[in-house]
Amino acid sequence: MPEPAAASVDELLDLAVGALGGSPREGQQEMARAVATTIEAGEHLLVQAGTGTGKSLGYLVPAVRHAVLEDERVIVSTATLALQRQVITRDLPLVADALAPRLPRTPRIALLKGWHNYVCVHKVAGGYPSDEPGTLFDLGDHAGAADHPAPEPAEARGHGGRPASEDLGAQVVRLREWAEETDTGDRDDLVPGVSERAWRQVSVTSLECLGGKCPMLSECFPERARGLAREADVVVTNHAMLGIAASGSPNVLPEHEVLIVDEAHELTDRVTAQATGELSVGVIEHAARLARRHGGLATTDLDAASIALGAVLMELPEGRFPDGLPPAALEAVGAVRDAARVLLSHLKPEGVPAQAVGRASGGSPDGGLKMAVSAMLTLFETAERMAGDPEENRHTVLWCSRGDGAARGGTMTRLHAAPLAVNGLIRTNLFAGRSAVLTSATLALGGSFTSVARSVGLDVSTGSEPSGPDRLPGASGAAPAAGGGKAADPAAPKWHGLDVGSPFDYARQGILYIARRLPPPGREPATDAQLDEIAELITAAGGRTLGLFSSRRAADAVAQAMRERLDVPVLAQGDDQLPTLVREFAADERACLFGTLSLWQGVDVPGPSCQLVLIDRIPFPRPDDPVRSARSDAVAAAGGNGFMSVSATHAALLLAQGAGRLIRSTSDRGVVAMLDPRLATARYGEFLARSLPAFWRTTDREVALAALRRLDASSPVTNSPGTN
């Protein structure tokens, strides 16, 4: 008998939605069909799926179906650990279980993170030497940059905050006890968490790992995770891993034919961060110390180069060097590169003196050597990149930053090198030879997918923009998934743009109030006029306010002013761990929560606790942002509009994310209040406004205040006995 036909995407989606206890959603169904069609055609898809669409199931169902039926692995990447955890612990297992009876076999799933996210059992057992006395407390300036990818902010990690009184030693002791009990070795399974310093005492990078030489290879947590990933149909990972792969290390991911990028609006920033190198005196001293201790090498030349660089760094101005490093800095970095190259050659096993091997205290000599080689290789590659030929460096952004401790010998002054653009890296190392699906609630900026398509290396001339009237993010209905884009380059990737809308009726559920009467924001954190406006809006709303500010200084100033003026609880970022503050805000309808970038994205508080979202100003990037200013200059030099291509696009994305905090369910109602009049008066204002959900717009303050008062009056809290 012939095998029964495979279940359709629609049938499987119905099974998954039913297993979740949900109901069919038109946008979700359209998205699932488009993802399936794109994967089968081997093309690329940018799909905007507004809040409430259920986009996780919209891509997971066709992904699981394709992976099992075609025996082609699918990688799913998320930007935040919170979404990664949701996908791997809830959504994907549910989809796999629901679809299994209708597929030839049960889908296999796995989670994959960077090497440093797992505890190293060999290091915990003493296989790696501990740092020199005192080094443990010096790691903050250098080791993080040299050895480990930058960690996510503590509030984004998803685990509980560690006890405030717990010192570094206590954290390490607790880590060692946990390492004996854990089944995964995954840092995010440790609750409460620990500091980055403590974690580095029990983890290694991939460069430091002994690999096949490790005597505890059979117990290795990251190796086990990679083994499971190589056998899985669907592997869940994160954008940091994509950044490593895009930077030229494709083997960090298992072979795969399909890549799905959720929260795709963050992809270019994550790849840029991963591809950015850093050089400081602390980085050099750390590498030299390891070479002396574990390689038995004299580091005289590197020490001299470090002193010379420190002297140069103290005199360097902060900011970008558009014409390359100044001559003195170039010479100093070149000396570091040359000294590191020599030491790196001597750190090969055959070049290490026998007596050095014998005195590697506290662990195996192999472990110490790997640490030394890893640090020296990172140092050499970073210095070589910065000291390269100016013509070759024209696609590299170089700049100097200075921390609070700059007076201490320049150890807090750093040089940085970042790629001018990452679209080529993404296109070549992530998309080439496979099908890619990028999704987010904010991809069609200004009503178009053009900006995002360019940023990830897709040739816009081959894409299909929505036909007919421009689609607005969040509008009902959807743009066609295919269209008549004519390819200028037959070899260019073929992509499609699709906006599946949202189940929310933004025009009926929300108001966008633009405070046109206010003066444009200036250098001060908040003007008296803004404070008066904020107080009136919060009073009308009865609290219930999420305040999104462009700077910590502004958030703190407004929080202090509102505490003095109003009789409602005011929470401010920094008062406590962010998850704790968000929980308090959600639990108290009268409360307000003020903060900066961490609140613009990811905060999900449906219901009456969030009925007013305040935005103090258009979130343009800082004028001194080295990477974005360099990209803007490059666009202008090529004859384009650098401001619109870089600054306005960045602002549109953040505005859309911030305004999206208001409506989180079909019953939510409220007001987004933009205190920056330029959204209504500037030429670029319409581009930014069209990137927002399709709220009903007004510049009439009384309309906004009246709407908030009605919502407050209808609240059970307002009408409960004993409430003023």
XYZ file of C-alpha atoms in Angstrom:
724
model
C 0.000 0.000 0.000
C 1.282 3.499 -0.761
C 2.253 5.618 2.218
C -0.451 8.082 3.305
C 0.037 11.649 2.129
C 1.801 13.919 4.583
C -0.461 16.169 6.602
C -0.686 19.736 5.311
C 0.699 22.706 7.180
C -2.852 23.886 7.909
C -3.790 20.543 9.456
C -0.665 20.409 11.587
C -1.081 24.014 12.714
C -4.620 23.224 13.855
C -3.244 20.330 15.917
C -0.606 22.532 17.554
C -3.019 25.380 18.272
C -5.498 22.918 19.729
C -2.824 21.437 21.971
C -2.167 24.935 23.299
C -5.859 25.479 23.901
C -5.922 28.340 21.400
C -8.078 29.208 18.425
C -7.225 29.683 14.731
C -5.737 33.072 13.770
C -5.743 34.238 10.198
C -2.337 35.914 10.365
C -0.749 32.865 11.952
C -2.181 30.588 9.264
C -0.970 32.857 6.490
C 2.454 33.032 8.051
C 2.745 29.240 8.385
C 1.813 28.725 4.720
C 4.308 31.390 3.593
C 7.112 29.888 5.692
C 6.421 26.425 4.236
C 6.337 27.740 0.670
C 9.551 29.729 1.138
C 11.440 26.774 2.603
C 10.310 24.447 -0.167
C 11.394 26.983 -2.797
C 14.787 27.502 -1.148
C 14.210 31.267 -0.946
C 14.127 33.858 1.845
C 11.216 35.459 3.683
C 10.895 38.553 5.844
C 7.611 38.272 7.714
C 6.248 40.895 10.050
C 3.889 39.336 12.586
C 2.349 41.755 15.033
C 1.856 41.107 18.735
C -0.780 38.451 19.317
C -0.256 36.701 15.983
C 1.345 33.652 17.570
C 4.398 33.783 15.336
C 6.272 31.059 17.237
C 3.794 28.422 16.085
C 3.629 30.181 12.723
C 7.231 29.182 12.003
C 7.701 26.138 14.258
C 4.958 24.032 12.654
C 6.275 24.301 9.058
C 9.844 23.998 10.367
C 9.181 20.733 12.205
C 7.178 19.359 9.281
C 9.927 20.139 6.768
C 12.741 18.862 8.999
C 11.115 15.459 9.506
C 9.677 14.930 6.027
C 12.769 16.096 4.141
C 15.360 15.052 6.738
C 16.845 18.570 6.621
C 17.892 20.218 9.851
C 16.373 23.571 10.837
C 18.100 26.111 13.101
C 15.852 28.484 15.069
C 17.589 31.526 16.604
C 16.208 34.012 19.115
C 17.685 37.259 20.415
C 16.652 36.991 24.057
C 17.112 34.215 26.562
C 13.478 34.636 27.636
C 12.167 33.755 24.182
C 14.779 31.021 23.774
C 13.548 29.427 26.977
C 9.910 29.751 25.903
C 10.617 28.096 22.558
C 12.718 25.199 23.902
C 10.744 24.468 27.078
C 7.182 25.097 25.934
C 6.413 25.902 22.299
C 8.699 23.482 20.470
C 8.069 20.411 22.707
C 4.333 21.077 22.398
C 4.558 21.288 18.598
C 6.724 18.164 18.400
C 4.321 16.138 20.576
C 1.218 17.411 18.772
C 2.620 16.699 15.293
C 4.314 13.366 16.036
C 1.232 11.165 15.316
C 0.884 12.737 11.847
C 4.584 12.529 10.895
C 6.733 9.506 9.938
C 8.632 9.768 13.234
C 8.806 11.791 16.412
C 10.672 15.086 15.865
C 14.000 15.443 17.683
C 14.784 18.827 19.256
C 17.872 20.299 20.947
C 19.203 23.497 22.535
C 22.627 24.879 21.623
C 24.511 27.772 23.216
C 28.050 29.104 23.152
C 30.787 27.101 24.894
C 31.109 29.550 27.783
C 27.439 29.073 28.729
C 28.200 25.603 30.106
C 30.180 24.637 33.185
C 33.481 22.877 32.403
C 33.670 19.726 34.537
C 37.412 19.450 33.920
C 37.999 22.983 35.197
C 35.788 22.386 38.247
C 37.759 19.205 38.987
C 41.004 21.176 38.966
C 42.004 20.483 35.390
C 42.691 24.156 34.773
C 44.980 26.227 36.985
C 43.398 29.038 38.917
C 44.473 32.605 38.250
C 47.208 34.269 40.243
C 46.225 35.813 43.602
C 44.343 39.002 42.988
C 43.668 38.272 39.335
C 40.206 37.078 40.210
C 39.312 40.628 41.173
C 40.934 42.251 38.150
C 38.956 40.379 35.516
C 36.385 43.071 34.969
C 38.679 45.225 32.836
C 40.116 42.692 30.451
C 39.248 39.032 30.630
C 35.680 39.467 29.558
C 36.731 41.068 26.320
C 39.639 38.795 25.657
C 38.181 35.447 26.570
C 34.413 35.529 26.647
C 31.684 37.047 24.495
C 29.987 39.940 26.221
C 27.299 38.640 28.601
C 23.705 39.740 28.349
C 22.533 42.233 30.957
C 21.628 40.504 34.215
C 17.989 41.484 33.848
C 17.849 39.759 30.465
C 19.381 36.477 31.551
C 16.129 35.126 32.884
C 17.432 33.644 36.165
C 16.990 35.182 39.567
C 19.409 37.756 40.899
C 22.052 36.511 43.317
C 21.941 37.562 46.977
C 23.352 41.068 47.302
C 25.616 40.050 50.195
C 27.140 37.039 48.428
C 30.817 37.654 47.676
C 32.834 36.189 44.840
C 34.217 33.304 46.886
C 30.760 32.250 48.039
C 29.482 32.347 44.467
C 32.308 30.078 43.277
C 31.667 27.618 46.128
C 27.971 27.510 45.220
C 28.875 27.001 41.564
C 31.079 24.035 42.376
C 28.308 22.435 44.429
C 25.824 23.027 41.617
C 28.198 21.490 39.063
C 27.950 18.182 40.967
C 24.151 18.176 40.680
C 23.238 19.686 37.299
C 22.175 17.515 34.370
C 22.788 20.204 31.751
C 25.637 22.392 33.021
C 23.695 25.297 31.471
C 24.286 28.601 33.263
C 20.653 29.572 32.892
C 19.564 26.581 34.953
C 21.430 28.050 37.936
C 19.036 30.003 40.191
C 19.955 32.396 41.651
C 22.611 33.358 39.166
C 26.197 34.452 39.697
C 28.384 37.262 38.455
C 30.383 37.064 35.247
C 33.598 36.953 37.297
C 32.426 33.910 39.235
C 31.196 32.115 36.134
C 34.574 32.477 34.447
C 36.089 30.382 37.231
C 34.098 27.308 36.126
C 33.773 27.793 32.353
C 36.059 27.928 29.322
C 35.789 29.295 25.813
C 35.953 27.042 22.777
C 39.567 28.160 22.229
C 40.503 27.135 25.762
C 38.786 23.741 25.568
C 41.163 20.784 25.390
C 38.879 18.937 22.984
C 39.942 15.336 22.371
C 42.796 15.671 24.907
C 40.407 16.307 27.788
C 40.360 13.404 30.254
C 36.730 14.211 31.090
C 35.463 14.464 27.522
C 32.727 11.893 28.131
C 31.252 14.138 30.850
C 31.600 17.425 28.900
C 28.381 19.444 28.931
C 28.995 21.589 25.800
C 30.178 18.515 23.883
C 27.031 16.680 24.930
C 24.878 19.606 23.778
C 26.621 19.603 20.400
C 26.138 15.877 20.057
C 22.401 16.247 20.643
C 22.274 19.128 18.160
C 23.934 17.008 15.457
C 21.169 14.419 15.862
C 18.244 16.844 16.124
C 15.737 17.913 13.493
C 15.250 21.382 15.012
C 17.978 23.147 17.001
C 17.228 26.259 19.052
C 20.102 28.724 19.501
C 20.653 32.476 19.864
C 21.848 35.457 17.834
C 25.234 35.466 19.584
C 25.902 32.065 18.023
C 24.810 33.418 14.646
C 27.241 36.282 15.185
C 30.110 33.832 15.719
C 29.096 31.891 12.604
C 28.751 35.090 10.558
C 32.211 36.211 11.692
C 33.807 33.203 10.022
C 33.342 30.237 12.373
C 30.553 28.296 10.668
C 31.340 25.089 12.553
C 29.820 26.466 15.754
C 26.460 25.379 14.314
C 25.576 21.897 13.055
C 24.970 21.472 9.335
C 21.570 22.851 8.415
C 19.526 23.700 5.355
C 17.027 26.124 6.913
C 17.589 29.091 9.245
C 14.741 30.808 11.087
C 15.590 34.067 12.854
C 13.044 35.257 15.409
C 13.394 38.790 16.812
C 15.193 39.425 13.532
C 15.238 43.199 14.054
C 18.172 42.605 16.449
C 20.262 40.410 14.162
C 22.596 43.049 12.689
C 23.370 44.599 16.080
C 24.161 41.181 17.582
C 26.410 40.218 14.680
C 28.171 43.591 14.894
C 28.750 43.165 18.636
C 30.173 39.692 18.135
C 32.504 40.926 15.390
C 33.837 43.863 17.457
C 37.354 43.569 18.867
C 38.748 45.392 21.890
C 42.288 46.267 22.957
C 43.428 47.698 26.277
C 46.379 47.538 28.629
C 44.401 45.114 30.777
C 43.927 42.715 27.851
C 47.670 42.788 27.116
C 48.683 42.281 30.759
C 46.298 39.333 31.077
C 47.738 37.589 27.999
C 51.316 38.279 29.125
C 50.659 36.917 32.608
C 49.268 33.661 31.225
C 52.223 33.303 28.807
C 54.695 33.714 31.677
C 52.899 31.441 34.084
C 51.819 28.610 31.814
C 54.327 28.930 28.996
C 57.397 29.824 31.016
C 58.135 32.608 28.514
C 59.734 35.983 29.021
C 57.333 38.707 27.881
C 59.760 41.624 27.883
C 58.802 42.960 24.449
C 55.074 42.644 25.089
C 55.419 44.333 28.478
C 57.274 47.243 26.865
C 54.643 47.485 24.129
C 51.924 47.516 26.779
C 53.566 50.420 28.635
C 53.975 52.358 25.388
C 50.359 51.753 24.397
C 49.147 52.828 27.837
C 50.963 56.147 27.471
C 49.436 56.704 24.031
C 45.940 55.764 25.175
C 45.993 58.359 27.944
C 46.499 61.088 25.335
C 43.989 59.825 22.777
C 40.653 61.622 22.457
C 37.477 59.616 22.827
C 35.550 58.915 19.673
C 35.948 57.554 16.171
C 39.030 57.728 13.992
C 37.569 58.065 10.478
C 41.023 58.171 8.880
C 42.469 55.278 10.864
C 44.455 55.290 14.102
C 46.659 58.319 14.745
C 50.350 57.618 13.945
C 51.441 57.169 17.571
C 48.599 54.769 18.305
C 49.222 52.873 15.071
C 52.875 52.399 15.987
C 52.029 51.282 19.543
C 49.392 48.793 18.395
C 51.816 47.484 15.771
C 54.393 46.804 18.495
C 51.778 44.863 20.486
C 50.908 42.840 17.382
C 54.557 41.985 16.660
C 55.313 40.959 20.241
C 52.156 38.859 20.440
C 53.031 37.109 17.175
C 56.418 36.030 18.532
C 54.971 34.787 21.810
C 52.204 32.942 20.001
C 54.769 30.995 17.988
C 56.619 30.065 21.191
C 53.409 28.944 22.919
C 53.153 25.922 20.663
C 53.634 22.773 22.792
C 57.065 22.085 21.331
C 58.157 25.654 22.152
C 57.258 25.562 25.849
C 60.150 24.834 28.246
C 59.803 21.504 30.075
C 60.233 23.173 33.445
C 57.186 25.383 32.757
C 55.062 22.301 32.133
C 56.155 20.859 35.424
C 55.190 23.870 37.505
C 51.659 24.493 36.181
C 50.078 24.697 39.608
C 46.594 23.613 40.445
C 45.776 21.881 37.181
C 46.931 20.186 34.015
C 49.654 21.815 31.888
C 47.466 21.367 28.837
C 44.761 23.500 30.459
C 47.150 26.308 31.331
C 48.651 26.304 27.846
C 45.231 26.480 26.224
C 44.353 29.481 28.363
C 47.597 31.190 27.389
C 47.224 30.409 23.686
C 43.597 31.572 23.656
C 44.421 34.934 25.262
C 47.498 35.514 23.082
C 45.701 34.569 19.862
C 42.846 36.946 20.641
C 45.341 39.710 21.419
C 47.312 39.137 18.226
C 44.248 39.016 15.952
C 42.760 42.178 17.476
C 46.017 44.149 17.235
C 46.631 42.957 13.683
C 43.146 44.077 12.703
C 43.669 47.547 14.177
C 47.191 48.029 12.805
C 46.373 46.899 9.282
C 46.911 48.889 6.114
C 44.620 51.983 6.072
C 43.304 51.046 2.632
C 42.386 47.589 3.856
C 40.926 49.104 7.010
C 38.480 51.384 5.209
C 35.711 48.893 6.009
C 36.646 48.851 9.700
C 35.376 51.347 12.273
C 38.036 52.295 14.836
C 37.379 54.283 17.988
C 38.546 54.993 21.520
C 36.401 54.789 24.657
C 37.307 55.789 28.174
C 35.862 54.476 31.454
C 35.732 55.939 34.922
C 39.115 54.524 35.870
C 41.052 56.122 33.020
C 43.442 57.855 35.392
C 44.814 54.519 36.588
C 47.470 54.108 33.927
C 45.008 54.107 31.066
C 43.723 50.644 31.968
C 40.143 51.725 31.435
C 40.854 53.281 28.050
C 40.093 50.935 25.188
C 40.467 50.790 21.440
C 37.700 49.118 19.468
C 37.418 47.761 15.930
C 34.073 46.870 14.347
C 33.042 46.053 10.784
C 31.556 48.992 8.905
C 28.797 46.701 7.654
C 27.761 43.141 8.453
C 25.300 42.549 5.611
C 27.965 40.791 3.564
C 28.905 38.559 6.507
C 25.274 37.637 7.091
C 24.540 36.982 3.442
C 27.693 34.911 2.840
C 28.056 33.014 6.109
C 24.452 32.649 7.287
C 22.149 32.705 4.252
C 24.179 31.321 1.341
C 23.156 27.810 0.341
C 20.127 27.661 2.586
C 16.656 29.099 3.034
C 16.201 31.825 5.656
C 13.066 33.105 7.369
C 13.347 36.332 9.377
C 10.443 37.357 11.564
C 9.611 40.044 14.106
C 6.793 42.345 15.101
C 8.862 45.208 13.644
C 10.409 44.626 10.224
C 8.463 46.894 7.853
C 9.902 50.254 8.853
C 8.056 53.174 7.335
C 5.749 50.627 5.719
C 8.588 48.950 3.782
C 10.894 45.954 4.266
C 13.672 47.686 2.314
C 15.783 48.847 5.265
C 15.867 45.479 6.997
C 16.459 43.612 3.724
C 19.519 45.746 2.996
C 20.873 45.399 6.518
C 20.954 41.597 6.280
C 22.451 41.419 2.792
C 19.396 40.700 0.690
C 19.401 42.538 -2.658
C 16.308 44.724 -2.520
C 15.976 44.740 -6.294
C 15.146 41.032 -6.200
C 12.558 41.288 -3.467
C 8.820 41.714 -3.595
C 7.605 44.695 -1.679
C 3.901 44.828 -0.855
C 1.940 45.711 -3.961
C -0.780 48.336 -4.036
C -0.932 50.832 -1.148
C 1.948 50.579 1.277
C 1.137 48.228 4.083
C 1.393 49.687 7.561
C 2.726 47.565 10.415
C -0.207 46.147 12.324
C -2.760 46.881 9.629
C -5.416 44.230 9.095
C -4.940 41.919 6.171
C -1.557 41.166 4.671
C 0.671 42.009 1.789
C 1.108 39.320 -0.833
C 3.881 36.838 -0.153
C 5.190 37.000 -3.683
C 5.323 39.696 -6.276
C 6.982 41.182 -9.270
C 10.398 42.270 -8.054
C 12.782 42.059 -11.019
C 16.202 40.673 -10.181
C 19.048 42.900 -11.241
C 21.494 40.118 -10.385
C 20.363 36.572 -11.243
C 22.683 35.197 -8.550
C 21.267 37.467 -5.845
C 19.096 35.821 -3.175
C 15.370 35.884 -3.832
C 13.320 37.177 -0.958
C 9.740 38.120 -0.207
C 8.226 40.548 2.273
C 5.009 39.687 4.090
C 3.040 41.573 6.741
C 0.436 39.285 8.314
C -0.928 42.062 10.502
C -2.154 41.560 14.048
C -5.362 40.326 15.672
C -5.497 43.635 17.522
C -7.569 46.550 16.244
C -5.024 49.230 17.043
C -7.136 52.114 15.736
C -9.923 51.208 18.174
C -7.798 50.014 21.069
C -5.159 52.716 21.224
C -4.462 56.408 20.711
C -1.139 57.879 19.607
C -0.967 61.315 21.195
C 1.820 63.566 19.903
C 2.477 66.535 22.218
C 2.907 69.020 19.386
C 2.595 72.014 21.715
C 5.766 71.086 23.630
C 9.140 72.511 22.586
C 11.568 70.044 20.960
C 13.687 68.245 23.570
C 17.077 69.732 24.345
C 20.126 68.693 26.326
C 18.402 68.753 29.727
C 16.976 65.419 30.961
C 13.451 66.875 31.168
C 11.992 70.352 30.735
C 9.447 71.917 33.088
C 6.883 71.708 30.290
C 7.524 67.995 29.883
C 7.245 67.377 33.625
C 3.916 69.232 33.722
C 2.674 67.188 30.751
C 3.805 63.901 32.296
C 2.151 64.712 35.639
C -1.175 65.531 33.965
C -1.121 62.382 31.847
C -0.274 60.116 34.785
C -2.916 61.760 36.954
C -5.528 61.219 34.263
C -4.487 57.590 33.908
C -4.495 57.004 37.650
C -0.936 55.672 37.482
C -0.736 52.665 35.103
C 2.201 54.228 33.248
C 5.242 52.739 31.552
C 7.753 55.526 30.947
C 10.324 54.899 28.207
C 13.247 57.315 28.262
C 16.203 57.928 26.003
C 18.691 58.095 28.890
C 19.045 56.891 32.456
C 19.528 60.497 33.512
C 16.115 61.434 32.098
C 14.380 58.415 33.633
C 15.827 59.159 37.073
C 14.987 62.871 36.869
C 11.370 62.251 35.901
C 10.966 59.504 38.509
C 12.194 61.842 41.237
C 9.933 64.669 40.067
C 6.851 62.439 39.912
C 7.532 61.041 43.385
C 7.453 64.614 44.677
C 4.364 65.661 42.704
C 2.100 62.599 42.630
C 0.585 60.176 45.102
C 1.208 56.992 43.099
C 3.976 54.385 43.410
C 6.874 55.241 41.096
C 9.342 52.470 40.245
C 12.586 53.275 38.441
C 15.067 51.060 36.656
C 17.951 50.428 39.017
C 15.777 50.268 42.142
C 15.828 46.464 41.893
C 16.320 43.647 39.400
C 14.273 44.429 36.301
C 12.090 41.269 36.436
C 11.178 42.177 40.019
C 10.240 45.736 39.030
C 8.114 44.501 36.122
C 6.289 42.084 38.438
C 5.591 44.884 40.923
C 4.377 47.146 38.118
C 2.021 44.479 36.775
C 0.667 43.688 40.241
C -0.228 47.286 41.196
C -2.525 49.156 38.819
C -1.631 52.478 40.415
C 2.096 52.052 39.856
C 4.382 53.660 37.276
C 7.607 52.176 35.942
C 10.298 54.350 34.349
C 13.411 53.136 32.570
C 15.572 53.052 29.475
C 16.420 50.607 26.703
C 15.721 47.395 28.635
C 12.080 48.446 28.964
C 11.597 49.390 25.302
C 11.676 45.743 24.251
C 10.389 42.559 25.819
C 8.184 43.962 28.601
C 4.824 42.181 28.375
C 2.211 43.551 30.793
C -1.296 43.008 29.427
C -4.312 44.360 31.270
C -5.092 47.589 33.140
C -1.655 47.975 34.770
C -0.278 49.512 31.554
C -2.683 51.946 29.922
C -0.261 54.796 29.261
C 3.107 54.474 27.546
C 5.209 57.645 27.737
C 8.090 58.196 25.292
C 10.197 61.238 26.093
C 11.898 61.739 22.722
C 12.559 60.120 19.365
C 15.301 57.560 20.113
C 17.858 58.581 17.519
C 21.297 57.040 18.066
C 23.798 59.252 19.845
C 25.702 61.496 17.405
C 28.935 60.065 18.792
C 27.904 56.433 18.252
C 31.004 55.346 16.299
C 29.535 52.495 14.259
C 26.289 54.180 13.283
C 27.952 57.500 12.502
C 30.465 55.672 10.286
C 27.666 53.846 8.495
C 25.776 57.101 8.003
C 28.889 58.747 6.513
C 29.384 55.779 4.193
C 25.815 56.017 2.887
C 26.206 59.767 2.337
C 29.520 59.273 0.529
C 27.764 56.854 -1.821
C 25.127 59.470 -2.633
C 22.425 58.261 -0.238
C 20.701 59.813 2.739
C 22.751 58.703 5.718
C 20.350 60.167 8.259
C 17.322 58.314 6.898
C 19.204 55.080 6.199
C 20.817 54.826 9.625
C 19.528 57.230 12.281
C 15.873 57.354 11.261
C 15.757 53.594 10.687
C 17.247 52.949 14.125
C 14.717 55.327 15.713
C 11.795 53.784 13.803
C 12.683 50.334 15.069
C 12.928 51.383 18.705
C 9.759 53.485 18.503
C 7.819 50.550 17.097
C 9.142 48.299 19.841
C 8.382 50.836 22.561
C 4.882 51.702 21.374
C 4.196 47.973 21.094
C 4.285 47.702 24.900
C 0.775 49.225 25.109
C -1.544 46.714 23.438
C -0.739 43.141 24.472
C -4.206 41.553 24.264
C -7.522 42.091 22.471
C -9.004 43.685 25.603
C -6.232 46.215 26.221
C -6.936 49.928 25.799
C -4.720 52.952 26.266
C -2.603 55.844 25.015
C 0.933 56.125 23.695
C 2.073 59.666 24.500
C 5.009 60.938 22.443
C 6.448 64.020 24.137
C 8.661 64.884 21.171
C 6.751 67.173 18.771
C 9.115 66.350 15.904
C 7.068 63.216 15.250
C 4.353 65.575 13.953
C 6.415 68.499 12.670
C 9.612 67.120 11.111
C 9.856 65.874 7.524
C 10.944 62.445 8.745
C 8.079 62.284 11.243
C 5.693 60.476 8.905
C 8.262 57.768 8.161
C 8.609 57.160 11.896
C 4.864 57.280 12.538
C 4.195 54.761 9.782
C 6.533 52.330 11.540
C 4.274 52.295 14.603
C 1.160 50.194 15.138
C -1.780 51.857 13.400
C -3.116 53.744 16.422
C -5.653 56.530 16.058
C -3.544 59.699 16.042
C -4.151 63.053 17.687
C -2.218 66.132 18.774
C -5.046 67.300 21.047
C -4.020 66.870 24.668
C -7.586 67.070 25.972
C -8.582 64.118 23.792
C -5.794 61.997 25.283
C -6.528 63.113 28.848
C -10.240 62.434 28.485
C -9.598 58.938 27.125
C -7.290 58.149 30.047
C -9.806 59.480 32.583
C -12.526 57.253 31.104
C -10.290 54.226 31.355
C -9.391 55.108 34.940
C -13.039 55.632 35.877
C -13.995 52.223 34.485
C -11.323 50.399 36.486
C -12.462 48.141 39.349
C -9.523 49.465 41.376
C -10.704 53.045 41.017
C -14.253 52.112 41.981
C -13.352 49.789 44.848
C -14.281 50.853 48.416
C -11.651 52.985 50.097
C -10.122 54.222 46.854
C -9.834 57.986 46.481
